[in-house]
Amino acid sequence: MMNPDVIVLGAGAAGLMAAATAGQNGARVLVLDHGPEPGRKILISGGGRCNFTHLETGPNCFISQNRHFARSALARYTPQDFLKLVNRYGIAWHEKARGQLFCDGSAGQIVDMLVSECRTVGCELRMQTRILDVRQAEHGFIVVTDGGEIRAGAVILATGGLSIPKLGASDLSLRLARKFGLRVVPPAPALVPLVLADADPELAGVSLPIVARVGKKGPRFEDGMVFTHRGVSGPAILQISSYLEAGDAAQIDLLPGQNALNVLLKVKKDRPKALPPSLLEALPQRLARVLAAGLGDTMLANQSDRAIKALAERVSNWQLRPAGTEGYAKAEVMRGGIDTRDLSSQTLGARDVPGLYAIGEAVDVTGWLGGHNFQWAWASGVAAGQAA
Ligand code: FDA
């Protein structure tokens, strides 16, 4: 392709969607990517089955300095729109947890579908291409690659976030955005396992349902937690990790839906001769033993109500203050990114740089676990693809 109208940087979820959309609108589109194949994060997503959308997505399911920013794109390209596309390709799917749609087969079907959508409208996908620079030119941009310079009227930044560097994640979109004068909200790993200073290796593998919160007014996630060798993980922990700043504590209820103090006092009354771990018989045994260790080997009849109250508080309101996270190597996404103040929420175009767009994870819009991040990739890709 000699003279594309649009160059998309990044053949991931958002980039492929933007390319197909721009192509459907008649644009000549070139997609550049340094990886060996398109959509590598899609391939490993959802345990290989790609949780490709969430039926109940909405701006509240995203973290951003501007919590209204995602509203417009999400409203114009909905989970039902993506589902129609999936159905048109005959891809079988199921709803795993409420609203979370997964492929029955493999995530590769989603990549094949997106690549087919691109090829149908004549987009060129050029893989294993190093992008060295992007410069503004008289009528658009010059993209400098290891294969030469290419001119285009519009450039869409779609190289994603920093998570999973071994899959080719890079900060290219953030660097280029800064170069063009756009602000960047400091990035950090999100949807990421947490590291605890006092992690107890004996608990590794123990899992249980919990409620996790950050502050009284913060969001609340009721889902699973699993202890790891270095700390904690599992869906409820990943969700809450996206909200924690350094030094913050999350509040964990290990007995969701129950009044811990009443539960413990009842066990004491019913079984006065039992030993302290019995107080926590509703929890996995290994965890009960660790939590009740402070009460020693004295039978329940001889335990003070004060000691039992303190244990109940620990169980229902555990202040989990992580020492850190497992970092980008284990994070599902990056939070932060290109500042939405410098982008149009309608087009994802840079306010002060005509022809420059930014979409997907590179933008400061980070979804909850459960298909929201892909829905943002599709919706922002469509918005920019229509406008570019
Ligand atoms: P994406 O990362 O998809 O694509 C970026 C592309 O840019 C890549 O092809 C990359 O090679 C390319 N690129 C990067 N730097 C470049 C450079 N310097 N030069 C050229 N090309 C470059 N979400 C969800 O909704 N449901 C799910 O089930 C999951 N599951 C999941 C599992 C795991 C293990 C991870 C790591 C992530 C998920 N996610 C998810 C998150 C989801 O994968 C992610 O939010 C989207 O892929 C983001 O789409 P983008 O197109 O923005 O980036």
XYZ file of N, CA, C and O in Angstrom, residues 257-348:
368
model
N -21.616 -11.696 54.170
C -23.036 -11.984 54.421
C -23.327 -12.494 55.817
O -24.463 -12.829 56.130
N -22.298 -12.590 56.690
C -22.546 -13.078 58.046
C -22.001 -12.074 59.055
O -21.033 -11.376 58.775
N -22.611 -12.057 60.233
C -22.083 -11.223 61.305
C -21.036 -12.060 62.052
O -21.365 -12.990 62.795
N -19.757 -11.722 61.821
C -18.674 -12.572 62.328
C -18.752 -12.736 63.845
O -18.568 -13.845 64.369
N -19.027 -11.640 64.559
C -19.040 -11.727 66.029
C -20.120 -12.697 66.494
O -19.871 -13.566 67.342
N -21.327 -12.594 65.905
C -22.410 -13.518 66.293
C -22.028 -14.963 65.997
O -22.271 -15.861 66.797
N -21.397 -15.176 64.821
C -20.997 -16.545 64.434
C -20.014 -17.099 65.477
O -20.172 -18.214 65.982
N -19.010 -16.305 65.833
C -17.968 -16.779 66.764
C -18.536 -17.005 68.168
O -18.226 -18.011 68.833
N -19.381 -16.063 68.622
C -19.948 -16.215 69.979
C -20.853 -17.447 70.053
O -20.919 -18.118 71.086
N -21.525 -17.742 68.953
C -22.403 -18.924 68.944
C -21.572 -20.207 69.059
O -21.920 -21.120 69.798
N -20.437 -20.240 68.340
C -19.582 -21.437 68.428
C -19.084 -21.596 69.866
O -19.091 -22.686 70.434
N -18.684 -20.467 70.480
C -18.185 -20.528 71.874
C -19.272 -21.094 72.808
O -18.994 -21.938 73.664
N -20.508 -20.623 72.600
C -21.605 -21.057 73.467
C -21.930 -22.532 73.223
O -22.095 -23.308 74.170
N -21.970 -22.918 71.949
C -22.379 -24.286 71.609
C -21.303 -25.312 71.945
O -21.600 -26.452 72.263
N -20.020 -24.897 71.827
C -18.943 -25.897 71.981
C -17.850 -25.357 72.893
O -16.722 -25.093 72.445
N -18.157 -25.182 74.163
C -17.213 -24.516 75.077
C -15.865 -25.242 75.221
O -14.865 -24.619 75.567
N -15.856 -26.554 74.939
C -14.595 -27.301 75.145
C -13.719 -27.330 73.895
O -12.603 -27.861 73.921
N -14.218 -26.767 72.803
C -13.448 -26.808 71.546
C -12.265 -25.847 71.625
O -12.222 -24.956 72.486
N -11.300 -26.044 70.722
C -10.120 -25.168 70.686
C -10.358 -24.008 69.710
O -11.241 -24.074 68.849
N -9.566 -22.918 69.817
C -9.852 -21.688 69.052
C -10.088 -21.856 67.547
O -10.993 -21.211 67.019
N -9.336 -22.714 66.815
C -9.601 -22.787 65.362
C -11.055 -23.148 65.052
O -11.572 -22.795 63.987
N -11.741 -23.824 66.008
C -13.143 -24.200 65.764
C -14.027 -22.969 65.604
O -15.092 -23.041 64.980
N -13.597 -21.848 66.191
C -14.389 -20.621 66.049
C -14.602 -20.274 64.578
O -15.598 -19.681 64.208
N -13.597 -20.641 63.780
C -13.609 -20.236 62.374
C -13.870 -21.429 61.463
O -13.297 -21.551 60.386
N -14.755 -22.325 61.922
C -14.965 -23.545 61.130
C -15.586 -23.250 59.767
O -15.537 -24.072 58.861
N -16.145 -22.021 59.608
C -16.725 -21.672 58.307
C -15.640 -21.342 57.284
O -15.915 -21.258 56.091
N -14.412 -21.168 57.764
C -13.311 -20.827 56.850
C -12.490 -22.067 56.527
O -12.539 -23.054 57.274
N -11.668 -22.029 55.460
C -10.760 -23.160 55.215
C -9.891 -23.397 56.457
O -9.443 -22.427 57.086
N -9.672 -24.663 56.774
C -8.997 -25.029 58.035
C -7.630 -24.384 58.224
O -7.295 -23.923 59.311
N -6.837 -24.376 57.138
C -5.482 -23.824 57.255
C -5.547 -22.357 57.657
O -4.789 -21.886 58.491
N -6.484 -21.637 57.066
C -6.633 -20.213 57.364
C -7.142 -20.035 58.797
O -6.666 -19.169 59.541
N -8.100 -20.872 59.197
C -8.651 -20.777 60.553
C -7.534 -20.949 61.583
O -7.456 -20.217 62.571
N -6.631 -21.915 61.332
C -5.546 -22.164 62.283
C -4.646 -20.940 62.402
O -4.269 -20.533 63.494
N -4.301 -20.331 61.262
C -3.399 -19.175 61.283
C -4.068 -17.988 61.992
O -3.467 -17.329 62.842
N -5.342 -17.752 61.666
C -6.017 -16.588 62.253
C -6.224 -16.738 63.757
O -6.145 -15.766 64.503
N -6.488 -17.971 64.191
C -6.803 -18.179 65.606
C -5.557 -18.461 66.441
O -5.658 -18.678 67.651
N -4.373 -18.425 65.809
C -3.138 -18.800 66.523
C -2.935 -17.942 67.770
O -2.487 -18.432 68.817
N -3.308 -16.656 67.697
C -3.094 -15.741 68.825
C -3.887 -16.123 70.070
O -3.586 -15.662 71.171
N -4.889 -16.965 69.925
C -5.712 -17.347 71.075
C -5.147 -18.571 71.793
O -5.716 -19.032 72.800
N -4.024 -19.091 71.298
C -3.349 -20.205 71.965
C -4.174 -21.478 71.965
O -5.041 -21.672 71.100
N -3.904 -22.345 72.977
C -4.567 -23.652 73.047
C -5.630 -23.704 74.135
O -6.000 -24.782 74.597
N -6.070 -22.542 74.573
C -7.053 -22.500 75.652
C -8.451 -22.760 75.091
O -8.824 -22.165 74.082
N -9.215 -23.622 75.767
C -10.525 -23.951 75.194
C -11.454 -22.729 75.209
O -11.250 -21.782 75.978
N -12.473 -22.794 74.366
C -13.289 -21.600 74.111
C -13.946 -21.052 75.372
O -14.066 -19.832 75.529
N -14.357 -21.928 76.303
C -15.034 -21.462 77.513
C -14.164 -20.460 78.269
O -14.674 -19.572 78.947
N -12.831 -20.627 78.140
C -11.922 -19.759 78.896
C -11.389 -18.582 78.075
O -10.466 -17.896 78.503
N -11.926 -18.401 76.872
C -11.506 -17.245 76.051
C -12.380 -16.047 76.405
O -13.601 -16.185 76.522
N -11.761 -14.881 76.561
C -12.554 -13.691 76.891
C -13.350 -13.246 75.663
O -12.914 -13.448 74.516
N -14.511 -12.619 75.922
C -15.290 -12.081 74.805
C -14.484 -11.012 74.072
O -14.661 -10.805 72.871
N -13.593 -10.336 74.801
C -12.773 -9.293 74.170
C -11.860 -9.914 73.098
O -11.735 -9.402 71.992
N -11.244 -11.059 73.451
C -10.356 -11.733 72.483
C -11.160 -12.211 71.282
O -10.710 -12.120 70.119
N -12.370 -12.681 71.543
C -13.208 -13.190 70.449
C -13.672 -12.033 69.568
O -13.707 -12.138 68.339
N -13.951 -10.898 70.200
C -14.360 -9.712 69.444
C -13.219 -9.251 68.527
O -13.440 -8.889 67.361
N -12.001 -9.293 69.060
C -10.843 -8.856 68.246
C -10.662 -9.785 67.047
O -10.361 -9.342 65.934
N -10.879 -11.090 67.286
C -10.755 -12.043 66.182
C -11.862 -11.797 65.144
O -11.608 -11.802 63.930
N -13.067 -11.532 65.628
C -14.194 -11.275 64.706
C -13.902 -10.041 63.855
O -14.184 -10.016 62.657
N -13.306 -9.029 64.466
C -12.977 -7.808 63.728
C -11.947 -8.121 62.639
O -12.025 -7.644 61.518
N -10.986 -8.977 62.985
C -9.950 -9.342 62.007
C -10.552 -10.111 60.829
O -10.113 -9.982 59.690
N -11.554 -10.912 61.142
C -12.177 -11.737 60.100
C -13.088 -10.900 59.202
O -13.101 -11.059 57.988
N -13.824 -9.968 59.807
C -14.822 -9.238 59.015
C -14.276 -7.934 58.453
O -14.858 -7.356 57.548
N -13.140 -7.481 58.991
C -12.636 -6.180 58.562
C -11.105 -6.213 58.539
O -10.445 -5.359 59.122
N -10.576 -7.218 57.868
C -9.118 -7.380 57.770
C -8.555 -6.201 56.949
O -8.997 -5.973 55.812
N -7.641 -5.466 57.562
C -7.032 -4.327 56.862
C -5.836 -4.857 56.069
O -4.771 -5.104 56.620
N -6.046 -5.026 54.789
C -5.005 -5.600 53.932
C -4.200 -4.457 53.305
O -4.693 -3.748 52.439
N -2.981 -4.280 53.816
C -2.145 -3.184 53.312
C -0.966 -3.801 52.561
O 0.015 -4.233 53.178
N -1.057 -3.902 51.248
C 0.007 -4.623 50.521
C 1.331 -3.881 50.542
O 1.354 -2.651 50.615
N 2.400 -4.662 50.478
C 3.741 -4.056 50.381
C 4.002 -3.636 48.940
O 4.889 -2.835 48.666
N 3.251 -4.201 48.007
C 3.437 -3.864 46.595
C 2.568 -4.767 45.749
O 1.638 -5.408 46.253
N 2.875 -4.811 44.459
C 2.123 -5.676 43.537
C 3.107 -6.589 42.806
O 4.319 -6.390 42.886
N 2.585 -7.529 42.085
C 3.454 -8.420 41.291
C 3.927 -7.732 40.011
O 4.631 -8.329 39.203
N 3.494 -6.495 39.789
C 4.041 -5.692 38.689
C 3.480 -6.050 37.321
O 2.585 -6.897 37.180
N 4.033 -5.390 36.311
C 3.508 -5.560 34.949
C 3.646 -6.998 34.433
O 2.904 -7.407 33.546
N 4.594 -7.756 34.982
C 4.762 -9.131 34.499
C 3.514 -9.957 34.735
O 3.216 -10.894 33.989
N 2.749 -9.608 35.789
C 1.552 -10.393 36.137
C 0.264 -9.577 36.025
O -0.822 -10.117 36.227
N 0.377 -8.294 35.738
C -0.823 -7.441 35.703
C -1.617 -7.734 34.438
O -1.047 -7.910 33.366
N -2.954 -7.740 34.578
C -3.769 -7.954 33.379
C -3.832 -6.678 32.541
O -3.906 -6.733 31.327
N -3.803 -5.551 33.203
C -3.841 -4.275 32.467
C -2.963 -3.227 33.143
O -2.460 -3.437 34.241
N -2.846 -2.096 32.450
C -2.197 -0.905 33.001
C -3.293 0.104 33.311
O -4.222 0.246 32.530
N -3.204 0.787 34.457
C -4.109 1.932 34.638
C -3.330 3.213 34.361
O -2.107 3.182 34.268
N -4.030 4.332 34.273
C -3.374 5.561 33.815
C -3.237 5.488 32.305
O -3.855 4.650 31.646
N -2.437 6.384 31.751
C -2.268 6.412 30.296
C -2.591 7.793 29.758
O -2.624 8.778 30.510
N -2.866 7.864 28.465
C -3.045 9.168 27.813
C -4.242 9.883 28.444
O -5.334 9.319 28.550
N -3.977 11.106 28.878
C -4.945 11.874 29.670
C -6.177 12.207 28.814
O -6.052 12.803 27.741
N -7.339 11.846 29.343
C -8.567 12.052 28.558
C -8.880 13.544 28.360
O -9.646 13.887 27.458
N -8.271 14.415 29.183
C -8.538 15.854 28.988
C -8.058 16.319 27.619
O -8.538 17.310 27.091
N -7.088 15.600 27.061
C -6.532 16.025 25.780
C -7.141 15.278 24.596
O -6.648 15.374 23.464
N -8.207 14.496 24.862
C -8.859 13.721 23.795
C -10.340 14.069 23.730
O -10.955 14.385 24.756
N -10.919 13.942 22.544
C -12.373 14.093 22.409
C -13.030 12.767 22.787
O -12.625 11.714 22.294
N -14.059 12.829 23.629
C -14.718 11.575 24.015
C -15.578 11.036 22.865
O -15.954 9.871 22.857
N -15.875 11.892 21.884
C -16.677 11.452 20.733
C -15.835 10.677 19.722
O -16.260 9.653 19.203
N -14.641 11.215 19.445
C -13.840 10.658 18.345
C -12.550 9.990 18.808
O -11.897 9.316 18.016
N -12.157 10.221 20.069
C -10.862 9.771 20.583
C -9.705 10.500 19.882
O -8.554 10.059 19.924
